[in-house]
Amino acid sequence: MELALSLGDASKPFSFLDKPAKMPNKDPHPGFCIALGGAFATGKASEDKRVNRGPDETGASSSDPPLQLDLLPFTPVPRTNPPSRLRIPWLSDALGIERVLSDPGARALDVNRSADDGDDGAAVSSPNSAASSFQMDFYARNNGNAARNKRENEGDAERTSSRASDDDDNGSTRKKLRLSKEQSAFLEESFKEHATLNPKQKLALAKQLNLRPRQVEVWFQNRRARTKLKQTEVDCEYLKRCCDTLTEENKRLQKELQELRALKASQPFYMQLPATTLTMCPSCERVATNSSSGTAGAANQTTTNGSLIPPPLSLSNSRAPPFTNAQTHTQQAKPHD
DNA sequence: CTGGTCAAAGGGAGTC
DNA sequence: GACTCCCTTTGACCAG
């Protein structure tokens, strides 16, 4: 597992990543950057890149439950209206495909056109239009959750009328409006393509789902917040593991240090060998040896995996001090010439 | 009753 | 100034 942890310079992406970790512009934790490899790495990032930006999408994709794409057709409920085929406008534009969410072969609904052709939304408001049938489907079929069906079916009319009159509400009571399963699923599908919406997309979605644009906007805001929260949880979990690993490494190094000190105490004559040079930098506290004897080897092999311990500064047999800066690197033990 | 979830409101900050 | 985003909080709803 390859990993890198950077505290203080989030602007420098890690080289092994397919793409740098995207952090929001107003990230509340500036200077913190974490990159994961192996199990945590989103290896699909390169092949699963979205058309548009999607902050935290990589993390979300790993933690989010798989989205049910078999939203339609709604077989349990008999259709009274012709099935409609929905297009996610920006998807169709960008990819040249239709995101079919309903029966294939049904009439396609071009949300872009409906949004562009007029502000009255005639294309979707007509009772005979495909969009209308889709909207009716949304309200005819509520959540598949059996426990909720009764309540929700009872509340369908209220919900619909509530939405229709929300704009005119005096706002005295904030009625809880829970989006239907289909509405949430469609919004989710849209979110997978675009974590953010431009006004046209927002209007198109609102018309398509018979929601107010503000509702669509709020849903996306809340959805981004949920994604970010999940990513934060993943990051925290990873940091916790990093902390545990470093703690273990620290313990091991402390133990090795004690062993070295014990060895040094038990075999003091090594320090008197003429060829042995043991130096320590007081600033960085690194011990470097300049010796051909075995003591140097003991100092150099302070790690079992060598991952975190810096290599000796000099391995040459020269009598010259291994540290070039004589001001900061003071020789603690001088060779006996 | 309580805690979790989620839609929504409100406010601050950034951008154009 | 309008718009959008993010963050926090609120309130309704639901399950245990």
PDB file of C-alpha atoms in Angstrom, chain A residues 124-324:
ATOM      1  CA  VAL A 124     -43.318  19.692 -19.647  1.00  0.00           C
ATOM      2  CA  SER A 125     -46.444  21.210 -18.361  1.00  0.00           C
ATOM      3  CA  SER A 126     -48.761  19.895 -20.963  1.00  0.00           C
ATOM      4  CA  PRO A 127     -50.932  17.167 -19.539  1.00  0.00           C
ATOM      5  CA  ASN A 128     -50.346  15.083 -22.622  1.00  0.00           C
ATOM      6  CA  SER A 129     -46.627  15.482 -22.744  1.00  0.00           C
ATOM      7  CA  ALA A 130     -44.193  12.783 -21.839  1.00  0.00           C
ATOM      8  CA  ALA A 131     -42.830  14.886 -19.054  1.00  0.00           C
ATOM      9  CA  SER A 132     -46.199  15.238 -17.540  1.00  0.00           C
ATOM     10  CA  SER A 133     -46.684  11.543 -17.546  1.00  0.00           C
ATOM     11  CA  PHE A 134     -43.353  11.154 -15.875  1.00  0.00           C
ATOM     12  CA  GLN A 135     -44.284  13.644 -13.263  1.00  0.00           C
ATOM     13  CA  MET A 136     -47.528  11.896 -12.717  1.00  0.00           C
ATOM     14  CA  ASP A 137     -45.584   8.725 -12.329  1.00  0.00           C
ATOM     15  CA  PHE A 138     -43.573  10.368  -9.602  1.00  0.00           C
ATOM     16  CA  TYR A 139     -46.647  11.116  -7.647  1.00  0.00           C
ATOM     17  CA  ALA A 140     -48.582   8.035  -8.550  1.00  0.00           C
ATOM     18  CA  ARG A 141     -45.787   5.860  -7.250  1.00  0.00           C
ATOM     19  CA  ASN A 142     -44.303   6.861  -4.029  1.00  0.00           C
ATOM     20  CA  ASN A 143     -41.560   5.273  -2.092  1.00  0.00           C
ATOM     21  CA  GLY A 144     -41.234   1.600  -2.515  1.00  0.00           C
ATOM     22  CA  ASN A 145     -40.883   1.365   1.201  1.00  0.00           C
ATOM     23  CA  ALA A 146     -43.925  -0.593   2.229  1.00  0.00           C
ATOM     24  CA  ALA A 147     -43.983   0.955   5.629  1.00  0.00           C
ATOM     25  CA  ARG A 148     -44.320   4.348   4.133  1.00  0.00           C
ATOM     26  CA  ASN A 149     -46.658   3.548   1.330  1.00  0.00           C
ATOM     27  CA  LYS A 150     -49.832   4.047   3.187  1.00  0.00           C
ATOM     28  CA  ARG A 151     -48.814   7.312   4.694  1.00  0.00           C
ATOM     29  CA  GLU A 152     -47.262   8.561   1.556  1.00  0.00           C
ATOM     30  CA  ASN A 153     -50.127   7.573  -0.626  1.00  0.00           C
ATOM     31  CA  GLU A 154     -52.388   9.400   1.703  1.00  0.00           C
ATOM     32  CA  GLY A 155     -50.110  12.363   1.538  1.00  0.00           C
ATOM     33  CA  ASP A 156     -49.680  12.389  -2.175  1.00  0.00           C
ATOM     34  CA  ALA A 157     -52.325  14.907  -2.837  1.00  0.00           C
ATOM     35  CA  GLU A 158     -51.213  16.986   0.037  1.00  0.00           C
ATOM     36  CA  ARG A 159     -47.624  16.772  -1.036  1.00  0.00           C
ATOM     37  CA  THR A 160     -48.357  17.725  -4.581  1.00  0.00           C
ATOM     38  CA  SER A 161     -50.582  20.576  -3.618  1.00  0.00           C
ATOM     39  CA  SER A 162     -48.090  21.607  -1.019  1.00  0.00           C
ATOM     40  CA  ARG A 163     -45.359  21.785  -3.612  1.00  0.00           C
ATOM     41  CA  ALA A 164     -47.545  23.628  -6.015  1.00  0.00           C
ATOM     42  CA  SER A 165     -48.439  26.186  -3.428  1.00  0.00           C
ATOM     43  CA  ASP A 166     -45.142  26.328  -1.613  1.00  0.00           C
ATOM     44  CA  ASP A 167     -44.158  29.479  -3.357  1.00  0.00           C
ATOM     45  CA  ASP A 168     -47.274  31.140  -2.113  1.00  0.00           C
ATOM     46  CA  ASP A 169     -47.136  29.804   1.381  1.00  0.00           C
ATOM     47  CA  ASN A 170     -46.986  32.343   4.086  1.00  0.00           C
ATOM     48  CA  GLY A 171     -44.232  30.263   5.580  1.00  0.00           C
ATOM     49  CA  SER A 172     -45.828  30.111   8.970  1.00  0.00           C
ATOM     50  CA  THR A 173     -45.304  26.348   9.172  1.00  0.00           C
ATOM     51  CA  ARG A 174     -42.465  24.499   7.584  1.00  0.00           C
ATOM     52  CA  LYS A 175     -44.012  21.281   6.495  1.00  0.00           C
ATOM     53  CA  LYS A 176     -41.607  18.444   6.178  1.00  0.00           C
ATOM     54  CA  LEU A 177     -41.409  17.436   2.555  1.00  0.00           C
ATOM     55  CA  ARG A 178     -39.722  14.192   1.877  1.00  0.00           C
ATOM     56  CA  LEU A 179     -38.844  13.636  -1.713  1.00  0.00           C
ATOM     57  CA  SER A 180     -40.150  10.515  -3.279  1.00  0.00           C
ATOM     58  CA  LYS A 181     -37.825   7.649  -3.956  1.00  0.00           C
ATOM     59  CA  GLU A 182     -37.920   8.287  -7.651  1.00  0.00           C
ATOM     60  CA  GLN A 183     -37.219  11.953  -7.244  1.00  0.00           C
ATOM     61  CA  SER A 184     -34.290  11.252  -4.982  1.00  0.00           C
ATOM     62  CA  ALA A 185     -33.005   8.596  -7.336  1.00  0.00           C
ATOM     63  CA  PHE A 186     -33.171  10.878 -10.306  1.00  0.00           C
ATOM     64  CA  LEU A 187     -31.485  13.642  -8.409  1.00  0.00           C
ATOM     65  CA  GLU A 188     -28.868  11.155  -7.309  1.00  0.00           C
ATOM     66  CA  GLU A 189     -28.272  10.117 -10.852  1.00  0.00           C
ATOM     67  CA  SER A 190     -27.903  13.724 -11.827  1.00  0.00           C
ATOM     68  CA  PHE A 191     -25.518  14.289  -8.985  1.00  0.00           C
ATOM     69  CA  LYS A 192     -23.341  11.482 -10.216  1.00  0.00           C
ATOM     70  CA  GLU A 193     -22.867  13.408 -13.396  1.00  0.00           C
ATOM     71  CA  HIS A 194     -22.770  16.885 -11.939  1.00  0.00           C
ATOM     72  CA  ALA A 195     -22.091  17.707  -8.352  1.00  0.00           C
ATOM     73  CA  THR A 196     -23.056  21.244  -9.135  1.00  0.00           C
ATOM     74  CA  LEU A 197     -25.770  22.682 -11.281  1.00  0.00           C
ATOM     75  CA  ASN A 198     -25.924  25.645 -13.519  1.00  0.00           C
ATOM     76  CA  PRO A 199     -29.194  27.545 -13.617  1.00  0.00           C
ATOM     77  CA  LYS A 200     -30.371  25.849 -16.762  1.00  0.00           C
ATOM     78  CA  GLN A 201     -29.766  22.421 -15.352  1.00  0.00           C
ATOM     79  CA  LYS A 202     -31.466  23.366 -12.155  1.00  0.00           C
ATOM     80  CA  LEU A 203     -34.526  24.599 -13.941  1.00  0.00           C
ATOM     81  CA  ALA A 204     -34.639  21.543 -16.128  1.00  0.00           C
ATOM     82  CA  LEU A 205     -34.437  19.231 -13.176  1.00  0.00           C
ATOM     83  CA  ALA A 206     -37.014  21.201 -11.278  1.00  0.00           C
ATOM     84  CA  LYS A 207     -39.431  21.013 -14.144  1.00  0.00           C
ATOM     85  CA  GLN A 208     -38.733  17.404 -14.711  1.00  0.00           C
ATOM     86  CA  LEU A 209     -39.309  16.451 -11.112  1.00  0.00           C
ATOM     87  CA  ASN A 210     -42.027  18.989 -10.512  1.00  0.00           C
ATOM     88  CA  LEU A 211     -40.030  20.604  -7.784  1.00  0.00           C
ATOM     89  CA  ARG A 212     -39.174  24.167  -7.187  1.00  0.00           C
ATOM     90  CA  PRO A 213     -35.722  25.152  -8.415  1.00  0.00           C
ATOM     91  CA  ARG A 214     -34.898  26.099  -4.880  1.00  0.00           C
ATOM     92  CA  GLN A 215     -35.671  22.554  -3.798  1.00  0.00           C
ATOM     93  CA  VAL A 216     -33.331  21.155  -6.403  1.00  0.00           C
ATOM     94  CA  GLU A 217     -30.667  23.578  -5.369  1.00  0.00           C
ATOM     95  CA  VAL A 218     -31.070  22.713  -1.711  1.00  0.00           C
ATOM     96  CA  TRP A 219     -31.002  19.038  -2.471  1.00  0.00           C
ATOM     97  CA  PHE A 220     -27.696  19.396  -4.270  1.00  0.00           C
ATOM     98  CA  GLN A 221     -26.293  21.459  -1.454  1.00  0.00           C
ATOM     99  CA  ASN A 222     -27.264  18.876   1.081  1.00  0.00           C
ATOM    100  CA  ARG A 223     -25.983  16.122  -1.125  1.00  0.00           C
ATOM    101  CA  ARG A 224     -22.603  17.770  -1.455  1.00  0.00           C
ATOM    102  CA  ALA A 225     -22.509  18.151   2.287  1.00  0.00           C
ATOM    103  CA  ARG A 226     -23.212  14.475   2.748  1.00  0.00           C
ATOM    104  CA  THR A 227     -20.498  13.570   0.302  1.00  0.00           C
ATOM    105  CA  LYS A 228     -18.040  15.764   2.065  1.00  0.00           C
ATOM    106  CA  LEU A 229     -18.988  14.299   5.396  1.00  0.00           C
ATOM    107  CA  LYS A 230     -18.389  10.806   4.125  1.00  0.00           C
ATOM    108  CA  GLN A 231     -15.047  11.802   2.692  1.00  0.00           C
ATOM    109  CA  THR A 232     -14.105  13.350   5.991  1.00  0.00           C
ATOM    110  CA  GLU A 233     -14.959  10.146   7.754  1.00  0.00           C
ATOM    111  CA  VAL A 234     -12.784   8.204   5.349  1.00  0.00           C
ATOM    112  CA  ASP A 235      -9.950  10.647   5.838  1.00  0.00           C
ATOM    113  CA  CYS A 236     -10.248  10.434   9.589  1.00  0.00           C
ATOM    114  CA  GLU A 237     -10.182   6.689   9.487  1.00  0.00           C
ATOM    115  CA  TYR A 238      -7.080   6.747   7.376  1.00  0.00           C
ATOM    116  CA  LEU A 239      -5.373   9.279   9.604  1.00  0.00           C
ATOM    117  CA  LYS A 240      -6.154   7.144  12.568  1.00  0.00           C
ATOM    118  CA  ARG A 241      -4.452   4.225  10.921  1.00  0.00           C
ATOM    119  CA  CYS A 242      -1.490   6.396  10.029  1.00  0.00           C
ATOM    120  CA  CYS A 243      -1.256   7.514  13.623  1.00  0.00           C
ATOM    121  CA  ASP A 244      -1.309   3.936  14.831  1.00  0.00           C
ATOM    122  CA  THR A 245       1.387   2.975  12.371  1.00  0.00           C
ATOM    123  CA  LEU A 246       3.603   5.864  13.357  1.00  0.00           C
ATOM    124  CA  THR A 247       3.080   5.123  17.010  1.00  0.00           C
ATOM    125  CA  GLU A 248       4.200   1.575  16.490  1.00  0.00           C
ATOM    126  CA  GLU A 249       7.169   2.737  14.494  1.00  0.00           C
ATOM    127  CA  ASN A 250       8.084   5.177  17.209  1.00  0.00           C
ATOM    128  CA  LYS A 251       7.941   2.472  19.835  1.00  0.00           C
ATOM    129  CA  ARG A 252      10.131   0.242  17.760  1.00  0.00           C
ATOM    130  CA  LEU A 253      12.674   2.957  17.169  1.00  0.00           C
ATOM    131  CA  GLN A 254      12.776   3.803  20.834  1.00  0.00           C
ATOM    132  CA  LYS A 255      13.446   0.192  21.575  1.00  0.00           C
ATOM    133  CA  GLU A 256      16.222   0.047  19.015  1.00  0.00           C
ATOM    134  CA  LEU A 257      17.713   3.171  20.449  1.00  0.00           C
ATOM    135  CA  GLN A 258      17.807   1.626  23.876  1.00  0.00           C
ATOM    136  CA  GLU A 259      19.451  -1.451  22.479  1.00  0.00           C
ATOM    137  CA  LEU A 260      22.070   0.608  20.749  1.00  0.00           C
ATOM    138  CA  ARG A 261      22.792   2.534  23.879  1.00  0.00           C
ATOM    139  CA  ALA A 262      23.090  -0.688  25.802  1.00  0.00           C
ATOM    140  CA  LEU A 263      25.434  -2.029  23.192  1.00  0.00           C
ATOM    141  CA  LYS A 264      27.479   1.099  23.347  1.00  0.00           C
ATOM    142  CA  ALA A 265      27.722   0.868  27.122  1.00  0.00           C
ATOM    143  CA  SER A 266      28.670  -2.765  27.124  1.00  0.00           C
ATOM    144  CA  GLN A 267      31.350  -2.354  24.479  1.00  0.00           C
ATOM    145  CA  PRO A 268      32.945   1.017  25.166  1.00  0.00           C
ATOM    146  CA  PHE A 269      36.246  -0.004  23.631  1.00  0.00           C
ATOM    147  CA  TYR A 270      34.711   0.305  20.226  1.00  0.00           C
ATOM    148  CA  MET A 271      34.710   3.996  20.700  1.00  0.00           C
ATOM    149  CA  GLN A 272      38.455   3.972  21.148  1.00  0.00           C
ATOM    150  CA  LEU A 273      39.261   2.317  17.905  1.00  0.00           C
ATOM    151  CA  PRO A 274      41.302   4.643  15.792  1.00  0.00           C
ATOM    152  CA  ALA A 275      39.291   4.086  12.650  1.00  0.00           C
ATOM    153  CA  THR A 276      35.955   4.727  14.233  1.00  0.00           C
ATOM    154  CA  THR A 277      34.253   8.024  13.778  1.00  0.00           C
ATOM    155  CA  LEU A 278      30.922   8.613  15.360  1.00  0.00           C
ATOM    156  CA  THR A 279      29.397  11.947  14.791  1.00  0.00           C
ATOM    157  CA  MET A 280      26.087  13.431  15.618  1.00  0.00           C
ATOM    158  CA  CYS A 281      24.394  16.465  14.273  1.00  0.00           C
ATOM    159  CA  PRO A 282      23.024  18.444  17.224  1.00  0.00           C
ATOM    160  CA  SER A 283      20.405  20.070  15.088  1.00  0.00           C
ATOM    161  CA  CYS A 284      18.863  17.068  13.449  1.00  0.00           C
ATOM    162  CA  GLU A 285      20.162  14.505  15.958  1.00  0.00           C
ATOM    163  CA  ARG A 286      21.226  12.153  13.258  1.00  0.00           C
ATOM    164  CA  VAL A 287      24.083   9.869  13.960  1.00  0.00           C
ATOM    165  CA  ALA A 288      26.491   9.290  11.176  1.00  0.00           C
ATOM    166  CA  THR A 289      29.437   6.989  11.234  1.00  0.00           C
ATOM    167  CA  ASN A 290      32.636   7.307   9.387  1.00  0.00           C
ATOM    168  CA  SER A 291      34.230   4.058  10.135  1.00  0.00           C
ATOM    169  CA  SER A 292      35.236   0.805   8.620  1.00  0.00           C
ATOM    170  CA  SER A 293      34.609  -1.066  11.818  1.00  0.00           C
ATOM    171  CA  GLY A 294      31.548  -2.966  12.878  1.00  0.00           C
ATOM    172  CA  THR A 295      30.252  -0.220  15.096  1.00  0.00           C
ATOM    173  CA  ALA A 296      29.327   1.800  12.113  1.00  0.00           C
ATOM    174  CA  GLY A 297      27.279  -1.004  10.780  1.00  0.00           C
ATOM    175  CA  ALA A 298      25.306  -1.191  13.953  1.00  0.00           C
ATOM    176  CA  ALA A 299      24.508   2.469  13.715  1.00  0.00           C
ATOM    177  CA  ASN A 300      23.524   2.222  10.132  1.00  0.00           C
ATOM    178  CA  GLN A 301      21.148  -0.643  10.497  1.00  0.00           C
ATOM    179  CA  THR A 302      18.768   0.945  12.855  1.00  0.00           C
ATOM    180  CA  THR A 303      15.738  -0.028  10.907  1.00  0.00           C
ATOM    181  CA  THR A 304      14.238  -3.254   9.912  1.00  0.00           C
ATOM    182  CA  ASN A 305      12.438  -1.942   6.911  1.00  0.00           C
ATOM    183  CA  GLY A 306      14.390   1.240   6.390  1.00  0.00           C
ATOM    184  CA  SER A 307      11.288   3.148   5.483  1.00  0.00           C
ATOM    185  CA  LEU A 308      11.380   5.984   7.916  1.00  0.00           C
ATOM    186  CA  ILE A 309      14.939   6.170   9.068  1.00  0.00           C
ATOM    187  CA  PRO A 310      17.162   8.417   7.025  1.00  0.00           C
ATOM    188  CA  PRO A 311      20.235   6.832   5.611  1.00  0.00           C
ATOM    189  CA  PRO A 312      23.604   7.738   7.061  1.00  0.00           C
ATOM    190  CA  LEU A 313      24.881  10.972   5.798  1.00  0.00           C
ATOM    191  CA  SER A 314      28.185   9.567   4.744  1.00  0.00           C
ATOM    192  CA  LEU A 315      29.520   6.121   4.234  1.00  0.00           C
ATOM    193  CA  SER A 316      32.898   7.045   3.027  1.00  0.00           C
ATOM    194  CA  ASN A 317      36.036   6.019   4.867  1.00  0.00           C
ATOM    195  CA  SER A 318      37.427   9.434   4.677  1.00  0.00           C
ATOM    196  CA  ARG A 319      38.664  10.956   7.887  1.00  0.00           C
ATOM    197  CA  ALA A 320      36.916  14.130   7.037  1.00  0.00           C
ATOM    198  CA  PRO A 321      33.779  14.767   9.045  1.00  0.00           C
ATOM    199  CA  PRO A 322      30.677  13.513   7.288  1.00  0.00           C
ATOM    200  CA  PHE A 323      28.882  16.767   7.831  1.00  0.00           C
ATOM    201  CA  THR A 324      29.877  19.475   5.493  1.00  0.00           C
TER     202      THR A 324
END
